[in-house]
Coordinates of C-alpha atoms and ligand atoms in Angstrom, one line a residue:
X1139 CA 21.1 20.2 -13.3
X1140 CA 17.9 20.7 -11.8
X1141 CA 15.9 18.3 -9.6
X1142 CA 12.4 17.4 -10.6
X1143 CA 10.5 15.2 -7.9
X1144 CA 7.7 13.2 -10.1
X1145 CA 5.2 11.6 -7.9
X1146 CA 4.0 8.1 -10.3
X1147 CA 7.1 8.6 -12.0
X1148 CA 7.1 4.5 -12.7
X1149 CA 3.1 4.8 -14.0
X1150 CA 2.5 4.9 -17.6
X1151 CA 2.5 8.6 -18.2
X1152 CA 5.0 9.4 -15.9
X1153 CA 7.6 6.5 -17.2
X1154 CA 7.6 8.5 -20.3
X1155 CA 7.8 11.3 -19.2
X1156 CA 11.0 10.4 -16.7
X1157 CA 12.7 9.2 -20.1
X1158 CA 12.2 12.8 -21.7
X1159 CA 13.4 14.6 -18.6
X1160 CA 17.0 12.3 -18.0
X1161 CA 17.4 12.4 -21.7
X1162 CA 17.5 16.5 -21.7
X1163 CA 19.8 16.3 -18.9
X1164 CA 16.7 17.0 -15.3
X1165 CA 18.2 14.8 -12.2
X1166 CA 14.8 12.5 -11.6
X1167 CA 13.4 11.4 -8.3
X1168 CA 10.6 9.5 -8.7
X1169 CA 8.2 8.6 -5.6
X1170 CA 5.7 6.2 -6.0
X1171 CA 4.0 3.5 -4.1
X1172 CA 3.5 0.5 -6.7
X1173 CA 0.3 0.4 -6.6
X1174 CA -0.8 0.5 -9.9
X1175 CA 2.7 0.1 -11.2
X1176 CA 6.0 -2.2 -11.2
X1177 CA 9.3 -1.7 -9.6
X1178 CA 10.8 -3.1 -12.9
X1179 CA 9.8 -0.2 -14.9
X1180 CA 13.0 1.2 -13.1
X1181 CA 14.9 -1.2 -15.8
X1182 CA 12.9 0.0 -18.3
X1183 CA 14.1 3.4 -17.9
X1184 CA 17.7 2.8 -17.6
X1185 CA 17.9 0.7 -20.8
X1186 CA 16.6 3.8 -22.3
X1187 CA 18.5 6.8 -21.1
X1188 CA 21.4 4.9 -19.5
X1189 CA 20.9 6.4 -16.2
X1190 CA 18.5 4.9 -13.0
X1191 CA 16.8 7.6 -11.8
X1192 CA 16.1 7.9 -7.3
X1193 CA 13.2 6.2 -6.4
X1194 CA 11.4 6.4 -3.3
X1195 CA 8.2 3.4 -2.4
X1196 CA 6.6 6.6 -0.5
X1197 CA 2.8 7.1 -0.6
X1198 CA 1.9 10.9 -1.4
X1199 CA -0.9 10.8 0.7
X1200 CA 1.5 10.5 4.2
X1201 CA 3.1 14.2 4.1
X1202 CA 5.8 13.1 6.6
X1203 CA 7.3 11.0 4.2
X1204 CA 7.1 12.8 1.4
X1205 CA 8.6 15.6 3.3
X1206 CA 11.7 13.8 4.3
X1207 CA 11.8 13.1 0.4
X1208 CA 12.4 17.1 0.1
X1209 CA 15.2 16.9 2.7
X1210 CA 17.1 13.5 1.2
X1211 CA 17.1 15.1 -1.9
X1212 CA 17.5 18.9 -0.9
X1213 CA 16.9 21.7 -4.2
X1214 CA 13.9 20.0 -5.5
X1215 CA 12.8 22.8 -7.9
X1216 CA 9.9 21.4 -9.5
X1217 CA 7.2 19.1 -9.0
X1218 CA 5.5 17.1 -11.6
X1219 CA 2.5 15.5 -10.1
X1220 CA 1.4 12.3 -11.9
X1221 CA 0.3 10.2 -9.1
X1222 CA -3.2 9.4 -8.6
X1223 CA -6.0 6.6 -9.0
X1224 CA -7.6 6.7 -12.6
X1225 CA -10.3 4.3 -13.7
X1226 CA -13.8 5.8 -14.1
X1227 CA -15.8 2.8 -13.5
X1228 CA -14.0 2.0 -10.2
X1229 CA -14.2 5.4 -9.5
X1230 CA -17.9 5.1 -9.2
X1231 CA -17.6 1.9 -7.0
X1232 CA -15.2 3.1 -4.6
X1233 CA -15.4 6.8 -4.6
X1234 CA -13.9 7.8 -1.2
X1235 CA -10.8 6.2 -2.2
X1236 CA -10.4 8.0 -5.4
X1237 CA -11.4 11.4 -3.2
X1238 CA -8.5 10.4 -0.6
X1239 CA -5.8 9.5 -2.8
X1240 CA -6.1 12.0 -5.4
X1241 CA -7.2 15.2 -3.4
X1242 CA -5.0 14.0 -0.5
X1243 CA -1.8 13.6 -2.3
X1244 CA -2.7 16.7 -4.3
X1245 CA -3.3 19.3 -0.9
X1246 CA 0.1 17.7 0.7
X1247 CA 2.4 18.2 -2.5
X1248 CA 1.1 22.0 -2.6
X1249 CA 1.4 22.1 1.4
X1250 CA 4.8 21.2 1.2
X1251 CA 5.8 23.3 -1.8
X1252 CA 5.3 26.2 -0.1
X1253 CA 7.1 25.0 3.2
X1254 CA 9.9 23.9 1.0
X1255 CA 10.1 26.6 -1.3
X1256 CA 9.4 24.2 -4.2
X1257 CA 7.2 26.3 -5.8
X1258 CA 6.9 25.0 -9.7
X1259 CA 4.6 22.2 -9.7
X1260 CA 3.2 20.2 -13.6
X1261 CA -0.5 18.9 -12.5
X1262 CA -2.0 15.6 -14.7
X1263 CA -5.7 16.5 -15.4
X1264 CA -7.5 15.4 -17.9
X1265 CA -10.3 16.2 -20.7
X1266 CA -12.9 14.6 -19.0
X1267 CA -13.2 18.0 -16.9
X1268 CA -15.2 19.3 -20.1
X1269 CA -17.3 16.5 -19.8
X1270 CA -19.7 16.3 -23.3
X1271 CA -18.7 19.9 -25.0
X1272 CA -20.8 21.7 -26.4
X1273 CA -18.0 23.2 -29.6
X1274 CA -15.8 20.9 -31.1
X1275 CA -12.6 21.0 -31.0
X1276 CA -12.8 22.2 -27.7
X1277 CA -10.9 24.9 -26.2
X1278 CA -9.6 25.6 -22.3
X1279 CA -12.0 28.3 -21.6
X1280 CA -14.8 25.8 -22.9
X1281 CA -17.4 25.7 -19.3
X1282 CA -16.4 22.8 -16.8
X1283 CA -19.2 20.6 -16.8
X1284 CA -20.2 18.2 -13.8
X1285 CA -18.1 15.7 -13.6
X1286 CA -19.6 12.5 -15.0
X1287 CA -17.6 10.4 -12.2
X1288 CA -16.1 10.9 -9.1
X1289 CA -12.8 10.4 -11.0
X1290 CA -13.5 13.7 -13.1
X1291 CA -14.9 15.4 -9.9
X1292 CA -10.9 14.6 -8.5
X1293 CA -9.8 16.5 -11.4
X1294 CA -11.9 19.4 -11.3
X1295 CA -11.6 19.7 -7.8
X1296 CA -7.9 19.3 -7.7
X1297 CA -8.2 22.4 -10.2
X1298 CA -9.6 24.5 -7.8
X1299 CA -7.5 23.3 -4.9
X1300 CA -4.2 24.5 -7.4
X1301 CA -6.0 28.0 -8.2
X1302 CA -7.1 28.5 -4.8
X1303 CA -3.4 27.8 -3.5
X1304 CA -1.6 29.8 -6.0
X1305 CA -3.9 33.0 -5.4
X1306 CA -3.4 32.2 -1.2
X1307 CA 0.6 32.2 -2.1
X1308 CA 1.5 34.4 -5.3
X1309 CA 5.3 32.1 -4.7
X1310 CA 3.4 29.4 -6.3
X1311 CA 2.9 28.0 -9.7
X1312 CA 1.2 25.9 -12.0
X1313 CA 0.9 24.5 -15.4
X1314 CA -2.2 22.2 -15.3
X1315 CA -2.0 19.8 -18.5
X1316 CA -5.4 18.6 -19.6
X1317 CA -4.7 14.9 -21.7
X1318 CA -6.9 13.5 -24.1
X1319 CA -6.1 10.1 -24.9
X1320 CA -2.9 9.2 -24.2
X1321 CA -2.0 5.5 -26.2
X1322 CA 1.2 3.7 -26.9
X1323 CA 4.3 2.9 -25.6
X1324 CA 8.5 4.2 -26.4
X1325 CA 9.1 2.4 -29.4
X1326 CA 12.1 0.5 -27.6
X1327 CA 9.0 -1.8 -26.0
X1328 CA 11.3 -1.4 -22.8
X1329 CA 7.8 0.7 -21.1
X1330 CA 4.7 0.7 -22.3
X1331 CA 1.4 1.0 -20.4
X1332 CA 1.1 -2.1 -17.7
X1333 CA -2.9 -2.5 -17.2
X1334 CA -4.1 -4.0 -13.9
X1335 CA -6.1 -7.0 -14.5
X1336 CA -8.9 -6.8 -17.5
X1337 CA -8.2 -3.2 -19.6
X1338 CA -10.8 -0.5 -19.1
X1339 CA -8.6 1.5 -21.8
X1340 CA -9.4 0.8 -25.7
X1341 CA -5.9 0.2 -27.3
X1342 CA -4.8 -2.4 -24.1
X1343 CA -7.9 -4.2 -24.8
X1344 CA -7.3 -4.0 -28.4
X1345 CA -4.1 -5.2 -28.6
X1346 CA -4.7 -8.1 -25.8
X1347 CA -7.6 -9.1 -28.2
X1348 CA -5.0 -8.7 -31.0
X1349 CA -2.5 -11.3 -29.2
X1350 CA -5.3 -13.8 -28.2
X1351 CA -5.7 -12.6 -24.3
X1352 CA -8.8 -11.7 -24.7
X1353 CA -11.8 -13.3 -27.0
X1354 CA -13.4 -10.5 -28.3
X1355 CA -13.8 -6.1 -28.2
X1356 CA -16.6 -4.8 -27.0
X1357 CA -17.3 -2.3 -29.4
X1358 CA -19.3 0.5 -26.7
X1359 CA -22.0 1.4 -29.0
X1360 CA -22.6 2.2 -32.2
X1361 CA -25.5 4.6 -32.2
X1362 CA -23.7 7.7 -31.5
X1363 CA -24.2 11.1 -33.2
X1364 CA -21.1 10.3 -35.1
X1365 CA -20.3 9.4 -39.0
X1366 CA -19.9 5.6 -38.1
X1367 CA -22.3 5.9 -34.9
X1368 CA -19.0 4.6 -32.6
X1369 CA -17.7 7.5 -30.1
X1370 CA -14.9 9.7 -31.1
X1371 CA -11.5 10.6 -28.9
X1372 CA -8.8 12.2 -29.8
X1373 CA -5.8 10.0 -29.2
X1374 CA -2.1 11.1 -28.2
X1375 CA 0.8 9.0 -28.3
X1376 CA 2.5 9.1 -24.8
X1377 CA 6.0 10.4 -25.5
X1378 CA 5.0 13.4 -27.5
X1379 CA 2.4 13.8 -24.1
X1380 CA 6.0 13.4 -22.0
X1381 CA 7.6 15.7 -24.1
X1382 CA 5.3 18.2 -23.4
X1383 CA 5.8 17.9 -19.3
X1384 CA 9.4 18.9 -19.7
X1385 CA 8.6 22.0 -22.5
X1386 CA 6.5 22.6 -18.7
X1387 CA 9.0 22.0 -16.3
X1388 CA 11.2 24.4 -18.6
X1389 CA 8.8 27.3 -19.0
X1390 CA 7.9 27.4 -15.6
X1391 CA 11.9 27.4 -13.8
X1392 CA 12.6 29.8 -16.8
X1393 CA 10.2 32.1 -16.2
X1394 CA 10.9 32.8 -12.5
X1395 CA 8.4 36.3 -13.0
X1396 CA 5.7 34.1 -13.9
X1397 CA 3.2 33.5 -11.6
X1398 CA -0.7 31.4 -11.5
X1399 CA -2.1 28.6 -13.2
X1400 CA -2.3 27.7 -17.0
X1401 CA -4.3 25.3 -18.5
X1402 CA -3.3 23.6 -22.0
X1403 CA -4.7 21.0 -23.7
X1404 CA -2.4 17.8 -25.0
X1405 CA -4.2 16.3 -28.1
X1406 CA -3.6 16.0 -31.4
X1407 CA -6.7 18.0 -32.3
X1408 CA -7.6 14.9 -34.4
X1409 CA -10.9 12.7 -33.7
X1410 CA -11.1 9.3 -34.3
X1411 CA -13.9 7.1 -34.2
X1412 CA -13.5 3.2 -32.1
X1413 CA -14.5 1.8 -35.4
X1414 CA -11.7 3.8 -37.3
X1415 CA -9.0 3.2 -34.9
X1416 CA -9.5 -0.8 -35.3
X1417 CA -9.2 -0.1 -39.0
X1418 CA -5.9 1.6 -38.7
X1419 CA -5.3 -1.2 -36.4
X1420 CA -5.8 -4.0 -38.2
X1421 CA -3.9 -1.8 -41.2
X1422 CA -1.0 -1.3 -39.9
X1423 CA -0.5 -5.0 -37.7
X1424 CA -2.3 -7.1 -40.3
X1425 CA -4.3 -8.9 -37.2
X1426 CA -8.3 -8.6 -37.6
X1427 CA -9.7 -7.7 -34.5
X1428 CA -12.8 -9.8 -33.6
X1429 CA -15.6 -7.7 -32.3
X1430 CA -18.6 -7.2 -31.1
X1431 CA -20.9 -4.3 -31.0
X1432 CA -22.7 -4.0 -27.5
X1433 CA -24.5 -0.9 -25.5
X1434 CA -23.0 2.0 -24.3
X1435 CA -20.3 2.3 -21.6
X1436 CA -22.1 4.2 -18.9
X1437 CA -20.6 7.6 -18.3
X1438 CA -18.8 7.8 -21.7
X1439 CA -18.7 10.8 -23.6
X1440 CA -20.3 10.9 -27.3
X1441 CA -17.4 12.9 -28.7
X1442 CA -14.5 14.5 -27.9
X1443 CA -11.1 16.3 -29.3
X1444 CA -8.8 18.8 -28.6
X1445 CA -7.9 22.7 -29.8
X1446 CA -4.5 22.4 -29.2
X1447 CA -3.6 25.9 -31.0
X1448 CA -3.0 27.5 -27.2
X1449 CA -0.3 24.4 -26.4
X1450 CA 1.1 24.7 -29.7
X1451 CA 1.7 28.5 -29.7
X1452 CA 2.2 28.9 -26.4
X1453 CA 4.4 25.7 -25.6
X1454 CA 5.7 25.6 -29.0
X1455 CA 4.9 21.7 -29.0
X1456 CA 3.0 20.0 -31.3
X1457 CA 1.5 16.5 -31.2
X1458 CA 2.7 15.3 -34.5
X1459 CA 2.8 10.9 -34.6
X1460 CA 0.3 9.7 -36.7
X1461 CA -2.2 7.4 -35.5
X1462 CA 0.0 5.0 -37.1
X1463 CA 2.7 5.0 -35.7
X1464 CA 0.9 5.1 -31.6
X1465 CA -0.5 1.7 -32.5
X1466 CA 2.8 0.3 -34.0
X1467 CA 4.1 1.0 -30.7
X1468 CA 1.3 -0.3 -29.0
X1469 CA 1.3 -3.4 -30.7
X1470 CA 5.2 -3.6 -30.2
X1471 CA 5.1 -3.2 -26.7
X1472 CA 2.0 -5.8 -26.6
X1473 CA 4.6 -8.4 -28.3
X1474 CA 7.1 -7.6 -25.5
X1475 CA 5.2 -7.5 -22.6
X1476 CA 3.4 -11.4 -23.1
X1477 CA 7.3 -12.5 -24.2
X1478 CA 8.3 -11.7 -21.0
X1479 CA 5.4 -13.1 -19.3
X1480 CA 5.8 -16.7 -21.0
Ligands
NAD1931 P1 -0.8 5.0 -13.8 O1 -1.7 4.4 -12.9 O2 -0.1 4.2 -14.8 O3 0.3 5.9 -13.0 C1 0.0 6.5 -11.7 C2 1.1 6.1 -10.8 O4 0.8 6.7 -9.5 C3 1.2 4.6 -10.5 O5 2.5 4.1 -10.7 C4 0.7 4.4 -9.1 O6 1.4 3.3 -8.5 C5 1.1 5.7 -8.5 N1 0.2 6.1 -7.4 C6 -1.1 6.2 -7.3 N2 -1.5 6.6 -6.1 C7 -0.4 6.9 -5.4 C8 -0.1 7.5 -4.1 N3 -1.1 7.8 -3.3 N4 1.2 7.7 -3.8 C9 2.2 7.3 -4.6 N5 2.0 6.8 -5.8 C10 0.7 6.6 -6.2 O7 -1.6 6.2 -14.6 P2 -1.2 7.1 -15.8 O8 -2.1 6.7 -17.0 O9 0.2 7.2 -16.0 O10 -1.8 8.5 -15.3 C11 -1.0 9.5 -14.7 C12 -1.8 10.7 -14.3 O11 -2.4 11.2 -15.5 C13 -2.9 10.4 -13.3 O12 -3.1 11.6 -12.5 C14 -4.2 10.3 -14.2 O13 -5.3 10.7 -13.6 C15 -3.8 11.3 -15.3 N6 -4.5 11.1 -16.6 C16 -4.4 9.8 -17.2 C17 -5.0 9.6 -18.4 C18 -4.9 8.3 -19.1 O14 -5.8 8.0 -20.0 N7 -4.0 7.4 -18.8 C19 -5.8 10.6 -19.0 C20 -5.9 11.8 -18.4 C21 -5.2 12.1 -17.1
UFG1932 N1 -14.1 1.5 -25.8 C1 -14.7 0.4 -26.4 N2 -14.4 -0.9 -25.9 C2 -13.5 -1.1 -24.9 C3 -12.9 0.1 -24.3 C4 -13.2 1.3 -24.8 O1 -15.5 0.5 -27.3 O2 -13.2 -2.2 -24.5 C5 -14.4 2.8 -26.3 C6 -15.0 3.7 -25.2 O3 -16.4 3.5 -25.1 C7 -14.6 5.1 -25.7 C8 -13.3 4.8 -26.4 O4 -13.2 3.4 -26.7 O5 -15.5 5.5 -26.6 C9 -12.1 5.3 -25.5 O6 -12.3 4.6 -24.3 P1 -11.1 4.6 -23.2 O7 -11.6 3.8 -22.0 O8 -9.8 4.1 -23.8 O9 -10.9 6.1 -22.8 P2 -11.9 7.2 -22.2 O10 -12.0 8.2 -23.2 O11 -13.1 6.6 -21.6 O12 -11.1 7.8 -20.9 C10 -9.6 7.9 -20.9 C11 -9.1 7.6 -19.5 C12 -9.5 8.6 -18.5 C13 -9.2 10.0 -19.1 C14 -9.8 10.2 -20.4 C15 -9.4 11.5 -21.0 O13 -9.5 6.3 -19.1 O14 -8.9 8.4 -17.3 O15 -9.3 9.2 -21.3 O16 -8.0 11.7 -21.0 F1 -9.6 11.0 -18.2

């Protein structure tokens, strides 16, 4: 049974993702500092695959302790790196934080791969490293444009760091998984996505509007290039994201020839527009959403979706829910999580 050491492994990508990896049989350690997640997600994850993974409160930006993660737990193989700070707009407000903990975290994981002989290592970018494309559906060899925040700087700089470390030490590899947007939850409700505070994501706010949180959407513009002039994203429900990480994991400890980065894109290849995904909303839930149509978000893209032909062929995954079926879970896990807050 290999060991796979998942850095925001109780986060809301990497919770998913730790349920995929126990359930085809990967011992878990999972190090993460809380901040941005909950020690109960732990419980979460047993109800689901009947097994607590290791967890570690370690931050990945002090190497000392993360190091002495690689002893307790000796034969780490592989390295799935989820943890990180990810809202744009704080981003922008505090950008030498989100420069410290993501680039940080990111040159002491590949430091100590290397020292350790850990050498397989599943990075979390994201499609905001293409900024506005100029082809749609967009491929991985579209240009990297500048970043639009110091969050998608991160990314594209913790790119290079990878590349640059792999061609340094030809032991090391990396698959580097670019997300659209992930949405959803498992559809036991037992983890779901646990946002800090008010929602910068769509479908939280959506759903919190949904259950009588919040007042009213803010629809972000509705003068876009677009068929209903509201932006278009191509949204990814999070377990066929974590699937994806352990088809990853797999390829990578198979292949033990195989050496470099690769880049993939995770979306469904499928754009929908904010106005359309509060249709299939209200569709499937039966709860109108009230809303209001207001400027654009600062930084936000017009339009955006994936070509996931490379994942698919090369991965042989496929991002098959329907847009359905994310917000079902979405909505479920909205139901649960304000239950157990009451
Ligand atoms: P999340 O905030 O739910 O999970 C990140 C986890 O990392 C949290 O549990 C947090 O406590 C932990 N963490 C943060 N900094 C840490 C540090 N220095 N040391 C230890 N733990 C730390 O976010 P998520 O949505 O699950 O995102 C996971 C990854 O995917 C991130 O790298 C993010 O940038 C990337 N990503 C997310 C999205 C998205 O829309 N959710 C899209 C593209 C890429
Ligand atoms: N939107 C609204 N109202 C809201 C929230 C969002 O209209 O209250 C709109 C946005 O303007 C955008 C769309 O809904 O057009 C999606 O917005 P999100 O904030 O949910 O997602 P983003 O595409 O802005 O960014 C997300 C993550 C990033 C990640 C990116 C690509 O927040 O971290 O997806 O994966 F990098």
């Amino acid at each position: 049974m290999s060991k796979i050491l998942v850095t925001g492994g109780t986060g809301y990508i990497g919770s998913h993702t730790v349920v995929e990896l126990q359930n085809s049989g990967y011992e878990v350690i999972i190090v993460d500092n809380l901040s941005n997640s909950s020690i109960d997600v732990l419980d979460g994850i047993t109800s689901i695959t009947g097994k607590k993974p290791a967890f570690e409160k370690i931050d990945c930006r002090d190497k000392q302790d993360l190091a002495g993660v690689f002893k307790k737990y000796s034969g780490i193989e592989a390295i799935i790196h989820f943890a990180a700070s990810k809202a744009v707009g704080e981003s922008v407000e505090k950008p030498l934080l989100y420069y410290r903990n993501n680039l940080v975290s990111v040159l002491n994981i590949l430091e100590l791969m290397g020292e350790q002989n850990a050498c397989s290592l599943v990075f979390s970018s994201s499609c905001t490293v293409y900024g506005q494309p100029d082809v749609l559906p967009v491929t991985e060899d579209a240009p990297i444009k500048p970043a639009t925040s110091p969050y998608g700087n991160t990314k594209q700089i913790a790119e290079e760091i990878i590349r640059d470390a792999i061609h340094a030490d030809k032991r090391l590899k990396c698959i580097a998984l670019r997300y659209f947007n992930p949405v959803g939850a498992h559809p036991s409700a037992a983890i779901g996505e646990l946002p800090n505070g008010v929602p910068n994501n769509l479908i939280p706010f959506v759903t919190q509007t949904a259950i009588g949180i919040r007042d009213c959407l803010r629809v972000f513009g509705n003068d876009y290039d677009t068929p209903d002039g509201s932006a278009i994203r191509d949204y990814i429900w999070v377990t066929d994201l974590a699937k994806a990480h352990v088809i990853a994991v797999e390829r990578l400890l198979a292949n033990k020839n195989k050496k470099g980065i690769e880049f993939f894109n995770l979306g469904t290849g499928k754009g929908l527009s904010v106005l359309e995904i509060l249709e299939v909303f209200e569709q499937v839930t039966g709860v109108e959403i009230n809303r209001q149509i207001v400027a654009r978000r600062e930084g936000d893209v017009e339009k955006v979706w994936a070509d996931p032909t490379f994942a698919n062929k090369e991965l042989g995954w496929k991002a098959e829910t329907s847009t359905e079926k994310m917000l079902e879970t979405a909505w479920k896990w909205e139901i649960a999580l304000t239950a157990k807050r009451r």
